[in-house]
């Protein structure tokens, strides 16, 4: 296990993934301890980089971290996403300040989900709350979308006040270790917000939908992790070579291996130069990758349930834990809207489906 005295020089990436995998079972049982995973990522030097300079490496890192510990990967993806938002929309001084804060120990998140009381500006104060906010107590600064008279604005806010946190709002059957819940921003002065970019920039392209390749990477990595865990379990029972097991588990594996190339392609295009002139293509590629990896994950969950059998649903089951987390994570927002947007781009009167290929 990685100790807190480790430095980046003493870690390599496979060690990081092994440590995250070792931490995952206890985190799932207790719903706590994800701060240790964040420390592991920090000591490995993984929190300083948005990943835009090498999207292929970033996509594969996200996959491998998700294969080891999807809850830790969820928080890591949020941190990377926040860094990228600041890079794309922030002023030079903001970028330097955020980089210095991260070096000093800040851990970032992106909290966008509004509930019954949406986050908004009222006079000189914020009113409302965010729901499904991951990393309560671990995320130090969150980028939040705030409604106002014009298009929504985004800003970075300190979110370390435990009195504003509502972890009891997270009652999902999976992803329990993400320390998710609500955060009440009411009464915070707008002067305390580090506003980023122009109104509406958060929902602009490239960056918003074209950035969902990171979600696709996590879905795919967790799928491969689930299949690997099922194989370990079956080998332990000397059942992995049975033809029925191979017939069940091989099809989702083949699709997952093929999808890896697609996710990397979407990541490379989304972070490349051409996307400025081909924004809708970047949206379509990333959205397609996200939808495809969801389908593969669902196929894998069913296959693993059938292969492992009733033991899969035991409270101590490794495959059960991974599948429960993955099933919850797959339920990202606006699935149907993404599907329609991909179709509208691919099949409109001015396009050929060949144009979907970068």
mmCIF file of C-alpha atoms in Angstrom:
data_model
loop_
_atom_site.group_PDB
_atom_site.id
_atom_site.type_symbol
_atom_site.label_atom_id
_atom_site.label_comp_id
_atom_site.label_asym_id
_atom_site.label_seq_id
_atom_site.Cartn_x
_atom_site.Cartn_y
_atom_site.Cartn_z
ATOM 1 C CA UNK A 1 0.000 0.000 0.000
ATOM 2 C CA UNK A 2 1.253 3.500 -0.826
ATOM 3 C CA UNK A 3 2.169 5.538 2.219
ATOM 4 C CA UNK A 4 1.698 9.282 2.542
ATOM 5 C CA UNK A 5 5.479 9.802 2.595
ATOM 6 C CA UNK A 6 5.805 8.717 -1.031
ATOM 7 C CA UNK A 7 6.900 11.223 -3.655
ATOM 8 C CA UNK A 8 6.253 11.210 -7.412
ATOM 9 C CA UNK A 9 9.756 9.782 -7.945
ATOM 10 C CA UNK A 10 8.829 6.627 -6.011
ATOM 11 C CA UNK A 11 5.634 5.802 -7.927
ATOM 12 C CA UNK A 12 4.863 4.430 -11.333
ATOM 13 C CA UNK A 13 1.416 4.285 -12.881
ATOM 14 C CA UNK A 14 0.807 0.541 -12.422
ATOM 15 C CA UNK A 15 1.566 0.989 -8.698
ATOM 16 C CA UNK A 16 -0.957 3.792 -8.537
ATOM 17 C CA UNK A 17 -3.652 1.600 -10.071
ATOM 18 C CA UNK A 18 -2.842 -1.293 -7.731
ATOM 19 C CA UNK A 19 -3.093 1.022 -4.724
ATOM 20 C CA UNK A 20 -6.425 2.446 -5.910
ATOM 21 C CA UNK A 21 -7.778 -1.073 -6.441
ATOM 22 C CA UNK A 22 -6.732 -2.073 -2.917
ATOM 23 C CA UNK A 23 -8.507 0.962 -1.476
ATOM 24 C CA UNK A 24 -11.783 0.403 -3.364
ATOM 25 C CA UNK A 25 -13.482 -2.386 -1.318
ATOM 26 C CA UNK A 26 -13.249 -0.583 2.026
ATOM 27 C CA UNK A 27 -14.343 2.686 0.439
ATOM 28 C CA UNK A 28 -17.409 0.956 -0.992
ATOM 29 C CA UNK A 29 -18.327 -0.626 2.341
ATOM 30 C CA UNK A 30 -17.876 2.499 4.446
ATOM 31 C CA UNK A 31 -18.587 5.287 1.968
ATOM 32 C CA UNK A 32 -15.421 6.994 3.200
ATOM 33 C CA UNK A 33 -11.710 7.028 2.492
ATOM 34 C CA UNK A 34 -11.635 8.515 -0.976
ATOM 35 C CA UNK A 35 -9.312 11.232 0.303
ATOM 36 C CA UNK A 36 -6.635 8.501 0.476
ATOM 37 C CA UNK A 37 -7.128 7.833 -3.225
ATOM 38 C CA UNK A 38 -6.749 11.536 -3.955
ATOM 39 C CA UNK A 39 -3.474 11.490 -1.997
ATOM 40 C CA UNK A 40 -2.324 8.539 -4.075
ATOM 41 C CA UNK A 41 -3.063 10.467 -7.264
ATOM 42 C CA UNK A 42 -1.332 13.551 -5.918
ATOM 43 C CA UNK A 43 1.840 11.709 -4.883
ATOM 44 C CA UNK A 44 1.971 10.222 -8.371
ATOM 45 C CA UNK A 45 1.982 13.729 -9.859
ATOM 46 C CA UNK A 46 -1.339 13.213 -11.671
ATOM 47 C CA UNK A 47 -3.211 16.281 -10.408
ATOM 48 C CA UNK A 48 -1.192 19.004 -12.104
ATOM 49 C CA UNK A 49 -2.142 18.263 -15.711
ATOM 50 C CA UNK A 50 -5.435 18.718 -17.574
ATOM 51 C CA UNK A 51 -4.302 16.111 -20.090
ATOM 52 C CA UNK A 52 -4.964 18.266 -23.144
ATOM 53 C CA UNK A 53 -1.358 18.056 -24.380
ATOM 54 C CA UNK A 54 -1.526 14.257 -24.682
ATOM 55 C CA UNK A 55 -5.190 13.202 -24.909
ATOM 56 C CA UNK A 56 -4.295 9.631 -25.888
ATOM 57 C CA UNK A 57 -2.321 9.172 -22.683
ATOM 58 C CA UNK A 58 -5.057 10.904 -20.690
ATOM 59 C CA UNK A 59 -7.811 8.700 -22.112
ATOM 60 C CA UNK A 60 -5.857 5.555 -21.314
ATOM 61 C CA UNK A 61 -5.031 6.799 -17.830
ATOM 62 C CA UNK A 62 -8.700 7.448 -17.175
ATOM 63 C CA UNK A 63 -9.563 3.949 -18.394
ATOM 64 C CA UNK A 64 -6.985 2.267 -16.183
ATOM 65 C CA UNK A 65 -7.876 4.284 -13.097
ATOM 66 C CA UNK A 66 -11.558 3.491 -13.652
ATOM 67 C CA UNK A 67 -10.696 -0.170 -14.048
ATOM 68 C CA UNK A 68 -9.050 -0.057 -10.643
ATOM 69 C CA UNK A 69 -11.454 2.203 -8.731
ATOM 70 C CA UNK A 70 -14.369 3.906 -10.496
ATOM 71 C CA UNK A 71 -15.199 6.208 -7.587
ATOM 72 C CA UNK A 72 -11.643 7.536 -7.489
ATOM 73 C CA UNK A 73 -11.733 7.871 -11.275
ATOM 74 C CA UNK A 74 -14.958 9.887 -11.048
ATOM 75 C CA UNK A 75 -13.270 12.433 -8.793
ATOM 76 C CA UNK A 76 -10.087 12.452 -10.860
ATOM 77 C CA UNK A 77 -12.075 13.108 -14.036
ATOM 78 C CA UNK A 78 -13.834 16.017 -12.316
ATOM 79 C CA UNK A 79 -10.500 17.519 -11.299
ATOM 80 C CA UNK A 80 -9.074 17.136 -14.811
ATOM 81 C CA UNK A 81 -12.259 18.590 -16.305
ATOM 82 C CA UNK A 82 -12.027 21.618 -13.991
ATOM 83 C CA UNK A 83 -8.419 22.240 -15.003
ATOM 84 C CA UNK A 84 -9.405 22.050 -18.655
ATOM 85 C CA UNK A 85 -12.288 24.501 -18.181
ATOM 86 C CA UNK A 86 -9.924 27.010 -16.590
ATOM 87 C CA UNK A 87 -7.444 26.507 -19.441
ATOM 88 C CA UNK A 88 -10.097 27.083 -22.092
ATOM 89 C CA UNK A 89 -12.045 29.939 -20.545
ATOM 90 C CA UNK A 90 -9.961 31.467 -17.765
ATOM 91 C CA UNK A 91 -7.698 34.493 -17.926
ATOM 92 C CA UNK A 92 -3.948 33.954 -17.782
ATOM 93 C CA UNK A 93 -3.827 35.167 -14.175
ATOM 94 C CA UNK A 94 -6.593 32.727 -13.216
ATOM 95 C CA UNK A 95 -4.793 29.825 -14.860
ATOM 96 C CA UNK A 96 -1.620 30.630 -12.958
ATOM 97 C CA UNK A 97 -3.488 31.011 -9.683
ATOM 98 C CA UNK A 98 -5.374 27.721 -10.052
ATOM 99 C CA UNK A 99 -2.156 25.911 -10.953
ATOM 100 C CA UNK A 100 -0.512 27.319 -7.830
ATOM 101 C CA UNK A 101 -3.522 26.313 -5.703
ATOM 102 C CA UNK A 102 -3.351 22.740 -6.999
ATOM 103 C CA UNK A 103 0.368 22.625 -6.257
ATOM 104 C CA UNK A 104 -0.455 23.796 -2.730
ATOM 105 C CA UNK A 105 -3.017 21.009 -2.224
ATOM 106 C CA UNK A 106 -6.284 22.125 -3.836
ATOM 107 C CA UNK A 107 -8.483 19.454 -5.376
ATOM 108 C CA UNK A 108 -11.079 20.556 -7.915
ATOM 109 C CA UNK A 109 -14.504 19.422 -9.037
ATOM 110 C CA UNK A 110 -17.225 20.433 -11.477
ATOM 111 C CA UNK A 111 -20.685 20.563 -9.923
ATOM 112 C CA UNK A 112 -23.329 21.249 -12.541
ATOM 113 C CA UNK A 113 -26.511 19.494 -11.424
ATOM 114 C CA UNK A 114 -29.334 21.682 -10.123
ATOM 115 C CA UNK A 115 -32.258 20.368 -8.132
ATOM 116 C CA UNK A 116 -35.485 21.948 -6.966
ATOM 117 C CA UNK A 117 -33.631 25.084 -5.835
ATOM 118 C CA UNK A 118 -31.276 25.956 -8.727
ATOM 119 C CA UNK A 119 -28.121 27.909 -8.032
ATOM 120 C CA UNK A 120 -28.571 31.530 -9.096
ATOM 121 C CA UNK A 121 -27.525 35.109 -8.420
ATOM 122 C CA UNK A 122 -29.896 37.181 -6.301
ATOM 123 C CA UNK A 123 -28.535 40.660 -5.836
ATOM 124 C CA UNK A 124 -25.045 40.358 -4.426
ATOM 125 C CA UNK A 125 -25.459 36.818 -3.147
ATOM 126 C CA UNK A 126 -25.837 33.277 -4.390
ATOM 127 C CA UNK A 127 -29.037 31.393 -3.693
ATOM 128 C CA UNK A 128 -29.730 27.712 -4.199
ATOM 129 C CA UNK A 129 -27.873 24.435 -4.132
ATOM 130 C CA UNK A 130 -26.163 21.831 -6.262
ATOM 131 C CA UNK A 131 -27.122 18.152 -6.104
ATOM 132 C CA UNK A 132 -25.125 15.040 -7.017
ATOM 133 C CA UNK A 133 -21.981 16.949 -6.066
ATOM 134 C CA UNK A 134 -19.150 14.419 -5.827
ATOM 135 C CA UNK A 135 -16.297 14.681 -3.369
ATOM 136 C CA UNK A 136 -17.947 16.426 -0.417
ATOM 137 C CA UNK A 137 -15.174 17.020 2.094
ATOM 138 C CA UNK A 138 -12.477 16.124 -0.447
ATOM 139 C CA UNK A 139 -13.058 18.658 -3.227
ATOM 140 C CA UNK A 140 -11.738 22.006 -1.999
ATOM 141 C CA UNK A 141 -12.889 24.181 -4.916
ATOM 142 C CA UNK A 142 -15.754 23.486 -7.327
ATOM 143 C CA UNK A 143 -16.602 25.047 -10.659
ATOM 144 C CA UNK A 144 -20.357 25.662 -10.608
ATOM 145 C CA UNK A 145 -22.847 26.970 -13.142
ATOM 146 C CA UNK A 146 -24.895 29.908 -11.876
ATOM 147 C CA UNK A 147 -28.102 31.207 -13.476
ATOM 148 C CA UNK A 148 -28.571 34.929 -13.853
ATOM 149 C CA UNK A 149 -30.314 37.487 -16.040
ATOM 150 C CA UNK A 150 -28.252 36.443 -19.055
ATOM 151 C CA UNK A 151 -26.747 33.089 -20.019
ATOM 152 C CA UNK A 152 -25.454 30.977 -17.116
ATOM 153 C CA UNK A 153 -22.057 31.937 -15.762
ATOM 154 C CA UNK A 154 -19.455 29.682 -14.203
ATOM 155 C CA UNK A 155 -17.220 30.383 -11.278
ATOM 156 C CA UNK A 156 -14.909 28.639 -8.863
ATOM 157 C CA UNK A 157 -16.009 28.556 -5.232
ATOM 158 C CA UNK A 158 -14.462 27.198 -2.070
ATOM 159 C CA UNK A 159 -16.633 24.287 -0.884
ATOM 160 C CA UNK A 160 -15.076 23.155 2.373
ATOM 161 C CA UNK A 161 -17.811 24.300 4.771
ATOM 162 C CA UNK A 162 -19.274 21.100 6.292
ATOM 163 C CA UNK A 163 -22.393 22.981 7.402
ATOM 164 C CA UNK A 164 -23.335 23.457 3.754
ATOM 165 C CA UNK A 165 -22.867 19.793 2.817
ATOM 166 C CA UNK A 166 -25.737 17.292 2.659
ATOM 167 C CA UNK A 167 -24.254 13.829 2.146
ATOM 168 C CA UNK A 168 -27.503 12.241 3.308
ATOM 169 C CA UNK A 169 -28.978 13.209 -0.068
ATOM 170 C CA UNK A 170 -26.912 10.502 -1.787
ATOM 171 C CA UNK A 171 -28.722 7.182 -1.340
ATOM 172 C CA UNK A 172 -27.719 5.426 -4.545
ATOM 173 C CA UNK A 173 -26.983 1.700 -4.587
ATOM 174 C CA UNK A 174 -23.636 2.321 -6.294
ATOM 175 C CA UNK A 175 -20.852 4.914 -6.310
ATOM 176 C CA UNK A 176 -21.299 5.242 -2.544
ATOM 177 C CA UNK A 177 -17.623 5.998 -2.064
ATOM 178 C CA UNK A 178 -17.790 9.206 -4.123
ATOM 179 C CA UNK A 179 -18.976 11.146 -1.054
ATOM 180 C CA UNK A 180 -21.684 12.753 -3.157
ATOM 181 C CA UNK A 181 -24.646 14.821 -2.041
ATOM 182 C CA UNK A 182 -25.927 18.372 -1.949
ATOM 183 C CA UNK A 183 -24.133 21.640 -1.273
ATOM 184 C CA UNK A 184 -26.033 24.774 -0.242
ATOM 185 C CA UNK A 185 -24.536 27.989 -1.627
ATOM 186 C CA UNK A 186 -27.212 30.353 -0.288
ATOM 187 C CA UNK A 187 -25.791 33.495 1.266
ATOM 188 C CA UNK A 188 -22.334 33.317 -0.301
ATOM 189 C CA UNK A 189 -21.388 36.736 -1.616
ATOM 190 C CA UNK A 190 -20.907 36.852 -5.368
ATOM 191 C CA UNK A 191 -17.778 38.922 -4.747
ATOM 192 C CA UNK A 192 -16.212 35.740 -3.338
ATOM 193 C CA UNK A 193 -16.696 33.878 -6.627
ATOM 194 C CA UNK A 194 -13.766 33.554 -8.993
ATOM 195 C CA UNK A 195 -15.785 34.051 -12.191
ATOM 196 C CA UNK A 196 -14.447 32.266 -15.266
ATOM 197 C CA UNK A 197 -14.939 33.380 -18.860
ATOM 198 C CA UNK A 198 -17.962 35.025 -20.422
ATOM 199 C CA UNK A 199 -21.597 34.185 -19.720
ATOM 200 C CA UNK A 200 -22.536 30.987 -21.527
ATOM 201 C CA UNK A 201 -18.959 29.782 -22.065
ATOM 202 C CA UNK A 202 -19.431 26.589 -20.068
ATOM 203 C CA UNK A 203 -22.058 25.264 -22.480
ATOM 204 C CA UNK A 204 -20.144 26.302 -25.589
ATOM 205 C CA UNK A 205 -18.188 24.109 -27.975
ATOM 206 C CA UNK A 206 -15.574 22.861 -28.094
ATOM 207 C CA UNK A 207 -15.405 21.606 -24.551
ATOM 208 C CA UNK A 208 -18.901 20.863 -23.248
ATOM 209 C CA UNK A 209 -20.388 17.882 -25.104
ATOM 210 C CA UNK A 210 -17.129 17.289 -26.982
ATOM 211 C CA UNK A 211 -15.543 16.666 -23.578
ATOM 212 C CA UNK A 212 -17.686 13.637 -22.751
ATOM 213 C CA UNK A 213 -14.969 11.404 -24.183
ATOM 214 C CA UNK A 214 -13.636 11.453 -20.605
ATOM 215 C CA UNK A 215 -16.888 9.877 -19.387
ATOM 216 C CA UNK A 216 -16.616 7.298 -22.164
ATOM 217 C CA UNK A 217 -13.088 6.481 -21.011
ATOM 218 C CA UNK A 218 -14.278 5.878 -17.447
ATOM 219 C CA UNK A 219 -17.198 3.720 -18.580
ATOM 220 C CA UNK A 220 -14.929 1.626 -20.762
ATOM 221 C CA UNK A 221 -12.212 1.260 -18.136
ATOM 222 C CA UNK A 222 -14.699 0.131 -15.502
ATOM 223 C CA UNK A 223 -16.168 -2.347 -17.994
ATOM 224 C CA UNK A 224 -12.758 -3.896 -18.591
ATOM 225 C CA UNK A 225 -12.168 -3.935 -14.842
ATOM 226 C CA UNK A 226 -15.457 -5.767 -14.344
ATOM 227 C CA UNK A 227 -14.627 -8.387 -16.967
ATOM 228 C CA UNK A 228 -11.189 -8.855 -15.434
ATOM 229 C CA UNK A 229 -12.684 -9.320 -11.961
ATOM 230 C CA UNK A 230 -15.146 -11.884 -13.306
ATOM 231 C CA UNK A 231 -12.331 -13.811 -14.955
ATOM 232 C CA UNK A 232 -10.322 -13.840 -11.696
ATOM 233 C CA UNK A 233 -13.307 -15.179 -9.794
ATOM 234 C CA UNK A 234 -14.048 -17.897 -12.360
ATOM 235 C CA UNK A 235 -10.412 -18.952 -12.614
ATOM 236 C CA UNK A 236 -10.409 -19.356 -8.843
ATOM 237 C CA UNK A 237 -13.224 -21.880 -9.259
ATOM 238 C CA UNK A 238 -11.538 -23.497 -12.280
ATOM 239 C CA UNK A 239 -14.539 -22.502 -14.403
ATOM 240 C CA UNK A 240 -13.070 -19.881 -16.721
ATOM 241 C CA UNK A 241 -12.288 -22.308 -19.546
ATOM 242 C CA UNK A 242 -15.848 -23.599 -19.750
ATOM 243 C CA UNK A 243 -17.266 -22.923 -23.197
ATOM 244 C CA UNK A 244 -20.380 -21.268 -21.790
ATOM 245 C CA UNK A 245 -18.285 -18.761 -19.827
ATOM 246 C CA UNK A 246 -16.101 -17.935 -22.800
ATOM 247 C CA UNK A 247 -19.178 -17.538 -25.002
ATOM 248 C CA UNK A 248 -20.756 -15.094 -22.531
ATOM 249 C CA UNK A 249 -17.744 -12.948 -21.676
ATOM 250 C CA UNK A 250 -15.897 -12.785 -24.992
ATOM 251 C CA UNK A 251 -18.430 -10.685 -26.997
ATOM 252 C CA UNK A 252 -18.435 -7.688 -24.601
ATOM 253 C CA UNK A 253 -14.662 -7.989 -24.302
ATOM 254 C CA UNK A 254 -14.216 -7.778 -28.074
ATOM 255 C CA UNK A 255 -16.493 -4.746 -28.292
ATOM 256 C CA UNK A 256 -14.673 -3.078 -25.402
ATOM 257 C CA UNK A 257 -11.287 -3.621 -27.006
ATOM 258 C CA UNK A 258 -12.563 -2.144 -30.267
ATOM 259 C CA UNK A 259 -14.122 0.817 -28.433
ATOM 260 C CA UNK A 260 -10.775 1.705 -26.864
ATOM 261 C CA UNK A 261 -9.550 2.904 -30.240
ATOM 262 C CA UNK A 262 -12.756 4.881 -30.767
ATOM 263 C CA UNK A 263 -12.483 6.631 -27.398
ATOM 264 C CA UNK A 264 -8.860 7.548 -28.077
ATOM 265 C CA UNK A 265 -9.835 8.868 -31.510
ATOM 266 C CA UNK A 266 -12.614 11.006 -29.989
ATOM 267 C CA UNK A 267 -10.230 12.336 -27.328
ATOM 268 C CA UNK A 268 -7.554 13.229 -29.860
ATOM 269 C CA UNK A 269 -10.021 15.045 -32.102
ATOM 270 C CA UNK A 270 -11.698 16.877 -29.201
ATOM 271 C CA UNK A 271 -8.358 18.230 -27.993
ATOM 272 C CA UNK A 272 -6.890 18.850 -31.459
ATOM 273 C CA UNK A 273 -6.681 21.964 -33.587
ATOM 274 C CA UNK A 274 -9.227 20.919 -36.206
ATOM 275 C CA UNK A 275 -12.111 20.960 -33.753
ATOM 276 C CA UNK A 276 -12.286 24.763 -33.868
ATOM 277 C CA UNK A 277 -13.528 24.492 -37.443
ATOM 278 C CA UNK A 278 -15.392 21.179 -37.027
ATOM 279 C CA UNK A 279 -17.044 21.572 -33.648
ATOM 280 C CA UNK A 280 -20.142 19.532 -34.380
ATOM 281 C CA UNK A 281 -18.004 16.643 -35.555
ATOM 282 C CA UNK A 282 -16.160 16.747 -32.223
ATOM 283 C CA UNK A 283 -19.491 16.690 -30.418
ATOM 284 C CA UNK A 284 -20.728 13.752 -32.491
ATOM 285 C CA UNK A 285 -17.559 11.708 -31.993
ATOM 286 C CA UNK A 286 -17.394 12.195 -28.231
ATOM 287 C CA UNK A 287 -21.127 11.633 -27.790
ATOM 288 C CA UNK A 288 -20.943 8.475 -29.911
ATOM 289 C CA UNK A 289 -18.076 7.163 -27.795
ATOM 290 C CA UNK A 290 -20.008 7.870 -24.620
ATOM 291 C CA UNK A 291 -23.153 6.115 -25.922
ATOM 292 C CA UNK A 292 -21.246 3.139 -27.320
ATOM 293 C CA UNK A 293 -19.314 2.512 -24.108
ATOM 294 C CA UNK A 294 -22.574 2.671 -22.165
ATOM 295 C CA UNK A 295 -24.065 -0.075 -24.325
ATOM 296 C CA UNK A 296 -20.960 -2.238 -23.993
ATOM 297 C CA UNK A 297 -20.953 -1.766 -20.224
ATOM 298 C CA UNK A 298 -24.571 -2.840 -19.947
ATOM 299 C CA UNK A 299 -23.839 -5.917 -22.055
ATOM 300 C CA UNK A 300 -20.873 -6.747 -19.820
ATOM 301 C CA UNK A 301 -22.911 -6.355 -16.625
ATOM 302 C CA UNK A 302 -25.482 -8.867 -17.866
ATOM 303 C CA UNK A 303 -22.791 -11.293 -19.017
ATOM 304 C CA UNK A 304 -20.983 -11.137 -15.674
ATOM 305 C CA UNK A 305 -24.211 -11.650 -13.727
ATOM 306 C CA UNK A 306 -24.907 -14.799 -15.741
ATOM 307 C CA UNK A 307 -21.350 -16.092 -15.475
ATOM 308 C CA UNK A 308 -20.760 -15.494 -11.764
ATOM 309 C CA UNK A 309 -24.297 -16.374 -10.738
ATOM 310 C CA UNK A 310 -25.907 -15.725 -7.377
ATOM 311 C CA UNK A 311 -22.564 -15.004 -5.697
ATOM 312 C CA UNK A 312 -22.363 -11.849 -7.809
ATOM 313 C CA UNK A 313 -25.090 -10.347 -5.608
ATOM 314 C CA UNK A 314 -23.396 -11.130 -2.306
ATOM 315 C CA UNK A 315 -22.477 -8.056 -0.281
ATOM 316 C CA UNK A 316 -18.792 -9.049 -0.402
ATOM 317 C CA UNK A 317 -18.684 -9.785 -4.125
ATOM 318 C CA UNK A 318 -16.025 -7.911 -6.072
ATOM 319 C CA UNK A 319 -17.907 -8.193 -9.344
ATOM 320 C CA UNK A 320 -21.117 -7.102 -7.620
ATOM 321 C CA UNK A 321 -19.424 -4.016 -6.209
ATOM 322 C CA UNK A 322 -17.908 -3.009 -9.538
ATOM 323 C CA UNK A 323 -21.146 -3.637 -11.437
ATOM 324 C CA UNK A 324 -23.201 -1.624 -8.934
ATOM 325 C CA UNK A 325 -20.857 1.342 -9.258
ATOM 326 C CA UNK A 326 -20.767 1.073 -13.035
ATOM 327 C CA UNK A 327 -24.555 0.806 -13.377
ATOM 328 C CA UNK A 328 -25.008 4.053 -11.436
ATOM 329 C CA UNK A 329 -22.232 5.837 -13.304
ATOM 330 C CA UNK A 330 -23.746 4.913 -16.674
ATOM 331 C CA UNK A 331 -26.803 6.998 -15.909
ATOM 332 C CA UNK A 332 -25.329 10.285 -17.076
ATOM 333 C CA UNK A 333 -27.705 13.071 -18.044
ATOM 334 C CA UNK A 334 -29.320 13.687 -21.453
ATOM 335 C CA UNK A 335 -28.649 10.326 -23.073
ATOM 336 C CA UNK A 336 -31.456 10.657 -25.626
ATOM 337 C CA UNK A 337 -30.428 14.221 -26.480
ATOM 338 C CA UNK A 338 -26.906 13.007 -27.216
ATOM 339 C CA UNK A 339 -28.201 10.232 -29.446
ATOM 340 C CA UNK A 340 -30.373 12.623 -31.440
ATOM 341 C CA UNK A 341 -27.529 15.097 -31.798
ATOM 342 C CA UNK A 342 -25.224 12.414 -33.193
ATOM 343 C CA UNK A 343 -27.890 11.316 -35.662
ATOM 344 C CA UNK A 344 -28.709 14.863 -36.728
ATOM 345 C CA UNK A 345 -25.049 15.506 -37.497
ATOM 346 C CA UNK A 346 -24.406 12.208 -39.294
ATOM 347 C CA UNK A 347 -27.560 12.117 -41.404
ATOM 348 C CA UNK A 348 -28.307 15.746 -42.218
ATOM 349 C CA UNK A 349 -28.786 16.711 -45.869
ATOM 350 C CA UNK A 350 -25.358 18.309 -46.193
ATOM 351 C CA UNK A 351 -23.335 15.406 -44.773
ATOM 352 C CA UNK A 352 -22.108 11.921 -45.506
ATOM 353 C CA UNK A 353 -21.567 9.400 -42.742
ATOM 354 C CA UNK A 354 -17.955 9.232 -43.920
ATOM 355 C CA UNK A 355 -17.493 12.709 -42.520
ATOM 356 C CA UNK A 356 -17.853 11.241 -39.035
ATOM 357 C CA UNK A 357 -14.323 9.876 -39.446
ATOM 358 C CA UNK A 358 -11.681 12.457 -38.531
#
